[in-house]
Amino acid sequence: MICVANVDDIIEDCAKGLEVNNFYLIAVKKDSQVYLYWNRCPHLGTPLEWEEDRFLDNAGELIQCSTHGALFRIETGQCVAGPCQGQYLQSVPFTIVDGLVMVEDHLLRAPQPL
Ligand code: FES
């Protein structure tokens, strides 16, 4: 398992970009739950953030793609508006061990899923 973040470093109602072994992820904390996705829009595969650690819409309710504005539910990754409506951000399986977000090694070594 590889540690990708400390849970306490992810601020409630905020998102954080993560880079591990040249793999890019986004972590979001909402209602004390952590959500983890590959940092890649299902529309064109571009990174999502507007600027460093800025992934959410103005209301802080949805993840918003900076390229064409698609909006995704934080809890499921489902796109609810925009050119990839109905598609999903791809979640990254993880476990929390002693306050650390841990991801299986092979997910951060193999080519990223499309
Ligand atoms: S690349 Fe994200 S909405 Fe087009």
mmCIF file of N, CA and C and ligand atoms in Angstrom:
data_model
loop_
_atom_site.group_PDB
_atom_site.id
_atom_site.type_symbol
_atom_site.label_atom_id
_atom_site.label_comp_id
_atom_site.label_asym_id
_atom_site.label_seq_id
_atom_site.Cartn_x
_atom_site.Cartn_y
_atom_site.Cartn_z
ATOM 1 N N MET A 1 0.848 -1.194 0.000
ATOM 2 C CA MET A 1 0.000 0.000 0.000
ATOM 3 C C MET A 1 0.887 1.249 0.000
ATOM 4 N N ILE A 2 0.429 2.259 -0.692
ATOM 5 C CA ILE A 2 1.160 3.521 -0.757
ATOM 6 C C ILE A 2 0.285 4.613 -0.132
ATOM 7 N N CYS A 3 0.896 5.415 0.708
ATOM 8 C CA CYS A 3 0.183 6.541 1.311
ATOM 9 C C CYS A 3 0.111 7.679 0.291
ATOM 10 N N VAL A 4 -1.102 8.150 0.009
ATOM 11 C CA VAL A 4 -1.253 9.262 -0.932
ATOM 12 C C VAL A 4 -1.592 10.568 -0.225
ATOM 13 N N ALA A 5 -2.064 10.484 1.012
ATOM 14 C CA ALA A 5 -2.397 11.715 1.744
ATOM 15 C C ALA A 5 -2.633 11.393 3.207
ATOM 16 N N ASN A 6 -2.492 12.414 4.005
ATOM 17 C CA ASN A 6 -2.914 12.349 5.401
ATOM 18 C C ASN A 6 -4.338 12.911 5.449
ATOM 19 N N VAL A 7 -5.244 12.194 6.062
ATOM 20 C CA VAL A 7 -6.646 12.636 6.102
ATOM 21 C C VAL A 7 -6.755 14.053 6.652
ATOM 22 N N ASP A 8 -5.953 14.389 7.639
ATOM 23 C CA ASP A 8 -6.028 15.715 8.252
ATOM 24 C C ASP A 8 -5.559 16.834 7.322
ATOM 25 N N ASP A 9 -4.845 16.484 6.262
ATOM 26 C CA ASP A 9 -4.391 17.500 5.307
ATOM 27 C C ASP A 9 -5.459 17.834 4.270
ATOM 28 N N ILE A 10 -6.532 17.072 4.252
ATOM 29 C CA ILE A 10 -7.645 17.344 3.333
ATOM 30 C C ILE A 10 -8.697 18.094 4.138
ATOM 31 N N ILE A 11 -8.903 19.331 3.779
ATOM 32 C CA ILE A 11 -9.791 20.195 4.560
ATOM 33 C C ILE A 11 -11.242 19.891 4.213
ATOM 34 N N GLU A 12 -12.075 19.894 5.249
ATOM 35 C CA GLU A 12 -13.510 19.653 5.057
ATOM 36 C C GLU A 12 -14.082 20.613 4.009
ATOM 37 N N ASP A 13 -14.899 20.079 3.089
ATOM 38 C CA ASP A 13 -15.545 20.847 2.008
ATOM 39 C C ASP A 13 -14.535 21.431 1.032
ATOM 40 N N CYS A 14 -13.369 20.821 0.961
ATOM 41 C CA CYS A 14 -12.352 21.265 0.011
ATOM 42 C C CYS A 14 -11.793 20.051 -0.728
ATOM 43 N N ALA A 15 -11.073 20.356 -1.786
ATOM 44 C CA ALA A 15 -10.421 19.319 -2.582
ATOM 45 C C ALA A 15 -8.921 19.559 -2.560
ATOM 46 N N LYS A 16 -8.194 18.494 -2.821
ATOM 47 C CA LYS A 16 -6.735 18.597 -2.832
ATOM 48 C C LYS A 16 -6.210 17.746 -3.979
ATOM 49 N N GLY A 17 -5.329 18.324 -4.765
ATOM 50 C CA GLY A 17 -4.676 17.558 -5.820
ATOM 51 C C GLY A 17 -3.515 16.768 -5.224
ATOM 52 N N LEU A 18 -3.361 15.543 -5.696
ATOM 53 C CA LEU A 18 -2.302 14.674 -5.186
ATOM 54 C C LEU A 18 -1.496 14.144 -6.365
ATOM 55 N N GLU A 19 -0.205 14.035 -6.184
ATOM 56 C CA GLU A 19 0.658 13.453 -7.198
ATOM 57 C C GLU A 19 1.528 12.401 -6.533
ATOM 58 N N VAL A 20 1.452 11.182 -7.056
ATOM 59 C CA VAL A 20 2.265 10.085 -6.541
ATOM 60 C C VAL A 20 2.810 9.318 -7.733
ATOM 61 N N ASN A 21 4.101 9.199 -7.834
ATOM 62 C CA ASN A 21 4.727 8.446 -8.932
ATOM 63 C C ASN A 21 4.247 8.923 -10.302
ATOM 64 N N ASN A 22 4.018 10.222 -10.440
ATOM 65 C CA ASN A 22 3.499 10.801 -11.679
ATOM 66 C C ASN A 22 2.058 10.387 -11.987
ATOM 67 N N PHE A 23 1.353 9.921 -10.982
ATOM 68 C CA PHE A 23 -0.076 9.674 -11.098
ATOM 69 C C PHE A 23 -0.769 10.829 -10.373
ATOM 70 N N TYR A 24 -1.845 11.317 -10.976
ATOM 71 C CA TYR A 24 -2.517 12.503 -10.431
ATOM 72 C C TYR A 24 -3.923 12.141 -9.968
ATOM 73 N N LEU A 25 -4.193 12.519 -8.744
ATOM 74 C CA LEU A 25 -5.474 12.186 -8.119
ATOM 75 C C LEU A 25 -6.072 13.448 -7.501
ATOM 76 N N ILE A 26 -7.351 13.337 -7.173
ATOM 77 C CA ILE A 26 -8.030 14.407 -6.453
ATOM 78 C C ILE A 26 -8.705 13.783 -5.238
ATOM 79 N N ALA A 27 -8.478 14.386 -4.103
ATOM 80 C CA ALA A 27 -9.147 13.961 -2.874
ATOM 81 C C ALA A 27 -10.083 15.080 -2.447
ATOM 82 N N VAL A 28 -11.273 14.698 -2.026
ATOM 83 C CA VAL A 28 -12.255 15.659 -1.529
ATOM 84 C C VAL A 28 -12.765 15.146 -0.194
ATOM 85 N N LYS A 29 -12.951 16.062 0.744
ATOM 86 C CA LYS A 29 -13.553 15.677 2.022
ATOM 87 C C LYS A 29 -14.885 16.403 2.169
ATOM 88 N N LYS A 30 -15.918 15.609 2.409
ATOM 89 C CA LYS A 30 -17.254 16.181 2.605
ATOM 90 C C LYS A 30 -17.943 15.378 3.697
ATOM 91 N N ASP A 31 -18.533 16.057 4.660
ATOM 92 C CA ASP A 31 -19.179 15.392 5.802
ATOM 93 C C ASP A 31 -18.225 14.374 6.438
ATOM 94 N N SER A 32 -16.978 14.764 6.517
ATOM 95 C CA SER A 32 -15.915 13.952 7.144
ATOM 96 C C SER A 32 -15.551 12.697 6.344
ATOM 97 N N GLN A 33 -16.153 12.536 5.178
ATOM 98 C CA GLN A 33 -15.818 11.400 4.311
ATOM 99 C C GLN A 33 -14.804 11.847 3.273
ATOM 100 N N VAL A 34 -13.877 10.951 2.961
ATOM 101 C CA VAL A 34 -12.895 11.232 1.926
ATOM 102 C C VAL A 34 -13.319 10.528 0.641
ATOM 103 N N TYR A 35 -13.198 11.239 -0.477
ATOM 104 C CA TYR A 35 -13.466 10.675 -1.807
ATOM 105 C C TYR A 35 -12.205 10.853 -2.636
ATOM 106 N N LEU A 36 -11.899 9.834 -3.429
ATOM 107 C CA LEU A 36 -10.645 9.848 -4.176
ATOM 108 C C LEU A 36 -10.920 9.457 -5.627
ATOM 109 N N TYR A 37 -10.456 10.295 -6.557
ATOM 110 C CA TYR A 37 -10.653 10.057 -7.991
ATOM 111 C C TYR A 37 -9.341 10.309 -8.723
ATOM 112 N N TRP A 38 -9.226 9.693 -9.914
ATOM 113 C CA TRP A 38 -8.150 10.105 -10.800
ATOM 114 C C TRP A 38 -8.438 11.528 -11.250
ATOM 115 N N ASN A 39 -7.420 12.324 -11.375
ATOM 116 C CA ASN A 39 -7.604 13.720 -11.798
ATOM 117 C C ASN A 39 -7.666 13.773 -13.317
ATOM 118 N N ARG A 40 -8.813 13.346 -13.819
ATOM 119 C CA ARG A 40 -8.950 13.275 -15.273
ATOM 120 C C ARG A 40 -10.427 13.367 -15.619
ATOM 121 N N CYS A 41 -10.762 14.325 -16.447
ATOM 122 C CA CYS A 41 -12.161 14.499 -16.846
ATOM 123 C C CYS A 41 -12.544 13.405 -17.852
ATOM 124 N N PRO A 42 -13.721 12.796 -17.682
ATOM 125 C CA PRO A 42 -14.124 11.759 -18.636
ATOM 126 C C PRO A 42 -14.440 12.310 -20.026
ATOM 127 N N HIS A 43 -14.553 13.631 -20.148
ATOM 128 C CA HIS A 43 -14.843 14.207 -21.464
ATOM 129 C C HIS A 43 -13.623 14.102 -22.378
ATOM 130 N N LEU A 44 -12.530 14.749 -22.017
ATOM 131 C CA LEU A 44 -11.336 14.738 -22.867
ATOM 132 C C LEU A 44 -10.093 14.238 -22.151
ATOM 133 N N GLY A 45 -10.248 13.860 -20.922
ATOM 134 C CA GLY A 45 -9.102 13.316 -20.194
ATOM 135 C C GLY A 45 -8.166 14.358 -19.623
ATOM 136 N N THR A 46 -8.613 15.597 -19.573
ATOM 137 C CA THR A 46 -7.754 16.666 -19.074
ATOM 138 C C THR A 46 -7.807 16.725 -17.540
ATOM 139 N N PRO A 47 -6.781 17.330 -16.920
ATOM 140 C CA PRO A 47 -6.842 17.564 -15.472
ATOM 141 C C PRO A 47 -8.024 18.475 -15.147
ATOM 142 N N LEU A 48 -8.554 18.334 -13.963
ATOM 143 C CA LEU A 48 -9.802 19.016 -13.618
ATOM 144 C C LEU A 48 -9.615 20.404 -13.034
ATOM 145 N N GLU A 49 -8.502 20.654 -12.349
ATOM 146 C CA GLU A 49 -8.439 21.842 -11.512
ATOM 147 C C GLU A 49 -8.253 23.141 -12.288
ATOM 148 N N TRP A 50 -8.778 24.208 -11.652
ATOM 149 C CA TRP A 50 -8.659 25.572 -12.192
ATOM 150 C C TRP A 50 -7.275 26.108 -11.871
ATOM 151 N N GLU A 51 -6.852 25.855 -10.681
ATOM 152 C CA GLU A 51 -5.502 26.179 -10.233
ATOM 153 C C GLU A 51 -5.208 25.216 -9.092
ATOM 154 N N GLU A 52 -4.044 25.297 -8.520
ATOM 155 C CA GLU A 52 -3.665 24.307 -7.526
ATOM 156 C C GLU A 52 -4.743 24.130 -6.450
ATOM 157 N N ASP A 53 -5.180 22.901 -6.285
ATOM 158 C CA ASP A 53 -6.158 22.513 -5.264
ATOM 159 C C ASP A 53 -7.518 23.187 -5.429
ATOM 160 N N ARG A 54 -7.793 23.744 -6.595
ATOM 161 C CA ARG A 54 -9.103 24.366 -6.823
ATOM 162 C C ARG A 54 -9.880 23.525 -7.836
ATOM 163 N N PHE A 55 -10.738 22.665 -7.301
ATOM 164 C CA PHE A 55 -11.493 21.705 -8.106
ATOM 165 C C PHE A 55 -12.998 21.911 -8.012
ATOM 166 N N LEU A 56 -13.451 22.621 -6.989
ATOM 167 C CA LEU A 56 -14.889 22.692 -6.731
ATOM 168 C C LEU A 56 -15.519 23.933 -7.359
ATOM 169 N N ASP A 57 -16.840 23.856 -7.564
ATOM 170 C CA ASP A 57 -17.557 25.025 -8.071
ATOM 171 C C ASP A 57 -17.628 26.093 -6.977
ATOM 172 N N ASN A 58 -18.187 27.233 -7.319
ATOM 173 C CA ASN A 58 -18.195 28.343 -6.365
ATOM 174 C C ASN A 58 -18.944 28.014 -5.084
ATOM 175 N N ALA A 59 -19.962 27.166 -5.187
ATOM 176 C CA ALA A 59 -20.729 26.794 -3.999
ATOM 177 C C ALA A 59 -20.018 25.720 -3.183
ATOM 178 N N GLY A 60 -18.987 25.128 -3.735
ATOM 179 C CA GLY A 60 -18.267 24.071 -3.040
ATOM 180 C C GLY A 60 -19.053 22.777 -2.964
ATOM 181 N N GLU A 61 -20.057 22.647 -3.824
ATOM 182 C CA GLU A 61 -20.952 21.485 -3.770
ATOM 183 C C GLU A 61 -20.600 20.413 -4.788
ATOM 184 N N LEU A 62 -19.959 20.820 -5.865
ATOM 185 C CA LEU A 62 -19.689 19.889 -6.966
ATOM 186 C C LEU A 62 -18.252 20.068 -7.435
ATOM 187 N N ILE A 63 -17.699 19.009 -8.005
ATOM 188 C CA ILE A 63 -16.397 19.107 -8.660
ATOM 189 C C ILE A 63 -16.654 19.678 -10.058
ATOM 190 N N GLN A 64 -15.875 20.660 -10.446
ATOM 191 C CA GLN A 64 -16.092 21.298 -11.747
ATOM 192 C C GLN A 64 -14.844 21.188 -12.599
ATOM 193 N N CYS A 65 -15.018 20.716 -13.809
ATOM 194 C CA CYS A 65 -13.885 20.630 -14.736
ATOM 195 C C CYS A 65 -13.545 22.018 -15.250
ATOM 196 N N SER A 66 -12.282 22.350 -15.237
ATOM 197 C CA SER A 66 -11.865 23.694 -15.659
ATOM 198 C C SER A 66 -11.894 23.863 -17.178
ATOM 199 N N THR A 67 -11.946 22.778 -17.923
ATOM 200 C CA THR A 67 -11.859 22.909 -19.382
ATOM 201 C C THR A 67 -13.192 23.326 -19.997
ATOM 202 N N HIS A 68 -14.263 22.588 -19.727
ATOM 203 C CA HIS A 68 -15.570 22.938 -20.301
ATOM 204 C C HIS A 68 -16.660 23.043 -19.242
ATOM 205 N N GLY A 69 -16.277 23.006 -17.974
ATOM 206 C CA GLY A 69 -17.241 23.286 -16.911
ATOM 207 C C GLY A 69 -18.128 22.137 -16.477
ATOM 208 N N ALA A 70 -17.850 20.922 -16.900
ATOM 209 C CA ALA A 70 -18.683 19.800 -16.449
ATOM 210 C C ALA A 70 -18.705 19.760 -14.921
ATOM 211 N N LEU A 71 -19.861 19.370 -14.384
ATOM 212 C CA LEU A 71 -20.054 19.316 -12.925
ATOM 213 C C LEU A 71 -20.271 17.878 -12.489
ATOM 214 N N PHE A 72 -19.591 17.491 -11.408
ATOM 215 C CA PHE A 72 -19.623 16.111 -10.928
ATOM 216 C C PHE A 72 -20.009 16.089 -9.455
ATOM 217 N N ARG A 73 -20.830 15.107 -9.090
ATOM 218 C CA ARG A 73 -21.149 14.918 -7.675
ATOM 219 C C ARG A 73 -19.904 14.456 -6.929
ATOM 220 N N ILE A 74 -19.666 15.063 -5.779
ATOM 221 C CA ILE A 74 -18.496 14.701 -4.979
ATOM 222 C C ILE A 74 -18.586 13.240 -4.525
ATOM 223 N N GLU A 75 -19.781 12.819 -4.131
ATOM 224 C CA GLU A 75 -19.931 11.492 -3.517
ATOM 225 C C GLU A 75 -19.798 10.340 -4.507
ATOM 226 N N THR A 76 -20.175 10.579 -5.761
ATOM 227 C CA THR A 76 -20.208 9.470 -6.727
ATOM 228 C C THR A 76 -19.338 9.707 -7.951
ATOM 229 N N GLY A 77 -18.974 10.946 -8.194
ATOM 230 C CA GLY A 77 -18.233 11.272 -9.402
ATOM 231 C C GLY A 77 -19.099 11.396 -10.638
ATOM 232 N N GLN A 78 -20.412 11.263 -10.470
ATOM 233 C CA GLN A 78 -21.299 11.327 -11.628
ATOM 234 C C GLN A 78 -21.362 12.746 -12.182
ATOM 235 N N CYS A 79 -21.238 12.839 -13.492
ATOM 236 C CA CYS A 79 -21.377 14.139 -14.153
ATOM 237 C C CYS A 79 -22.862 14.456 -14.277
ATOM 238 N N VAL A 80 -23.262 15.609 -13.717
ATOM 239 C CA VAL A 80 -24.674 15.997 -13.721
ATOM 240 C C VAL A 80 -24.950 17.153 -14.674
ATOM 241 N N ALA A 81 -23.899 17.726 -15.242
ATOM 242 C CA ALA A 81 -24.079 18.788 -16.231
ATOM 243 C C ALA A 81 -22.792 18.919 -17.030
ATOM 244 N N GLY A 82 -22.973 19.238 -18.314
ATOM 245 C CA GLY A 82 -21.792 19.417 -19.159
ATOM 246 C C GLY A 82 -21.702 18.358 -20.234
ATOM 247 N N PRO A 83 -20.640 18.404 -21.018
ATOM 248 C CA PRO A 83 -20.546 17.550 -22.208
ATOM 249 C C PRO A 83 -20.410 16.059 -21.930
ATOM 250 N N CYS A 84 -20.082 15.689 -20.709
ATOM 251 C CA CYS A 84 -19.965 14.257 -20.390
ATOM 252 C C CYS A 84 -21.041 13.839 -19.396
ATOM 253 N N GLN A 85 -22.192 14.512 -19.440
ATOM 254 C CA GLN A 85 -23.283 14.214 -18.510
ATOM 255 C C GLN A 85 -23.591 12.719 -18.514
ATOM 256 N N GLY A 86 -23.741 12.167 -17.311
ATOM 257 C CA GLY A 86 -24.037 10.748 -17.163
ATOM 258 C C GLY A 86 -22.795 9.885 -17.001
ATOM 259 N N GLN A 87 -21.640 10.418 -17.400
ATOM 260 C CA GLN A 87 -20.405 9.670 -17.192
ATOM 261 C C GLN A 87 -19.888 9.942 -15.771
ATOM 262 N N TYR A 88 -18.833 9.254 -15.417
ATOM 263 C CA TYR A 88 -18.323 9.342 -14.043
ATOM 264 C C TYR A 88 -16.836 9.631 -14.013
ATOM 265 N N LEU A 89 -16.423 10.412 -13.038
ATOM 266 C CA LEU A 89 -15.012 10.420 -12.674
ATOM 267 C C LEU A 89 -14.677 9.012 -12.198
ATOM 268 N N GLN A 90 -13.468 8.587 -12.457
ATOM 269 C CA GLN A 90 -13.100 7.236 -12.050
ATOM 270 C C GLN A 90 -12.548 7.257 -10.627
ATOM 271 N N SER A 91 -13.225 6.567 -9.755
ATOM 272 C CA SER A 91 -12.795 6.553 -8.356
ATOM 273 C C SER A 91 -11.574 5.659 -8.186
ATOM 274 N N VAL A 92 -10.823 5.953 -7.164
ATOM 275 C CA VAL A 92 -9.628 5.182 -6.829
ATOM 276 C C VAL A 92 -9.908 4.473 -5.504
ATOM 277 N N PRO A 93 -9.854 3.142 -5.483
ATOM 278 C CA PRO A 93 -10.092 2.434 -4.214
ATOM 279 C C PRO A 93 -9.007 2.766 -3.196
ATOM 280 N N PHE A 94 -9.410 2.922 -1.945
ATOM 281 C CA PHE A 94 -8.432 3.241 -0.907
ATOM 282 C C PHE A 94 -8.948 2.745 0.434
ATOM 283 N N THR A 95 -8.050 2.688 1.371
ATOM 284 C CA THR A 95 -8.428 2.438 2.753
ATOM 285 C C THR A 95 -7.734 3.495 3.610
ATOM 286 N N ILE A 96 -8.300 3.764 4.756
ATOM 287 C CA ILE A 96 -7.683 4.701 5.694
ATOM 288 C C ILE A 96 -7.096 3.896 6.847
ATOM 289 N N VAL A 97 -5.802 4.045 7.030
ATOM 290 C CA VAL A 97 -5.095 3.327 8.084
ATOM 291 C C VAL A 97 -4.357 4.357 8.934
ATOM 292 N N ASP A 98 -4.723 4.426 10.192
ATOM 293 C CA ASP A 98 -4.072 5.360 11.115
ATOM 294 C C ASP A 98 -4.053 6.787 10.571
ATOM 295 N N GLY A 99 -5.166 7.193 9.964
ATOM 296 C CA GLY A 99 -5.278 8.561 9.480
ATOM 297 C C GLY A 99 -4.596 8.824 8.146
ATOM 298 N N LEU A 100 -4.130 7.772 7.487
ATOM 299 C CA LEU A 100 -3.473 7.920 6.193
ATOM 300 C C LEU A 100 -4.326 7.285 5.105
ATOM 301 N N VAL A 101 -4.419 7.959 3.964
ATOM 302 C CA VAL A 101 -5.151 7.424 2.810
ATOM 303 C C VAL A 101 -4.199 6.518 2.039
ATOM 304 N N MET A 102 -4.553 5.238 1.990
ATOM 305 C CA MET A 102 -3.646 4.237 1.428
ATOM 306 C C MET A 102 -4.255 3.629 0.164
ATOM 307 N N VAL A 103 -3.430 3.519 -0.872
ATOM 308 C CA VAL A 103 -3.861 2.967 -2.165
ATOM 309 C C VAL A 103 -2.964 1.778 -2.499
ATOM 310 N N GLU A 104 -3.544 0.756 -3.085
ATOM 311 C CA GLU A 104 -2.759 -0.416 -3.485
ATOM 312 C C GLU A 104 -1.634 -0.001 -4.438
ATOM 313 N N ASP A 105 -0.468 -0.572 -4.216
ATOM 314 C CA ASP A 105 0.719 -0.225 -5.013
ATOM 315 C C ASP A 105 0.466 -0.329 -6.516
ATOM 316 N N HIS A 106 -0.173 -1.417 -6.913
ATOM 317 C CA HIS A 106 -0.282 -1.676 -8.356
ATOM 318 C C HIS A 106 -1.073 -0.591 -9.081
ATOM 319 N N LEU A 107 -1.965 0.097 -8.369
ATOM 320 C CA LEU A 107 -2.748 1.160 -9.012
ATOM 321 C C LEU A 107 -1.882 2.369 -9.343
ATOM 322 N N LEU A 108 -0.764 2.481 -8.651
ATOM 323 C CA LEU A 108 0.120 3.631 -8.870
ATOM 324 C C LEU A 108 1.404 3.202 -9.579
ATOM 325 N N ARG A 109 1.356 2.060 -10.206
ATOM 326 C CA ARG A 109 2.507 1.617 -10.991
ATOM 327 C C ARG A 109 2.092 1.297 -12.421
ATOM 328 N N ALA A 110 0.926 0.676 -12.573
ATOM 329 C CA ALA A 110 0.459 0.303 -13.916
ATOM 330 C C ALA A 110 0.014 1.565 -14.648
ATOM 331 N N PRO A 111 -0.140 1.479 -15.952
ATOM 332 C CA PRO A 111 -0.704 2.639 -16.660
ATOM 333 C C PRO A 111 -2.067 2.980 -16.100
ATOM 334 N N GLN A 112 -2.383 4.266 -16.030
ATOM 335 C CA GLN A 112 -3.669 4.679 -15.501
ATOM 336 C C GLN A 112 -4.773 4.181 -16.412
ATOM 337 N N PRO A 113 -5.889 3.750 -15.811
ATOM 338 C CA PRO A 113 -7.027 3.313 -16.621
ATOM 339 C C PRO A 113 -7.587 4.474 -17.420
ATOM 340 N N LEU A 114 -8.109 4.178 -18.584
ATOM 341 C CA LEU A 114 -8.689 5.225 -19.434
ATOM 342 C C LEU A 114 -10.091 5.555 -18.979
HETATM 343 S S1 FES B 1 -12.644 18.269 -20.637
HETATM 344 FE FE1 FES B 1 -13.858 18.373 -18.841
HETATM 345 S S2 FES B 1 -15.744 19.124 -19.555
HETATM 346 FE FE2 FES B 1 -14.538 18.986 -21.350
#
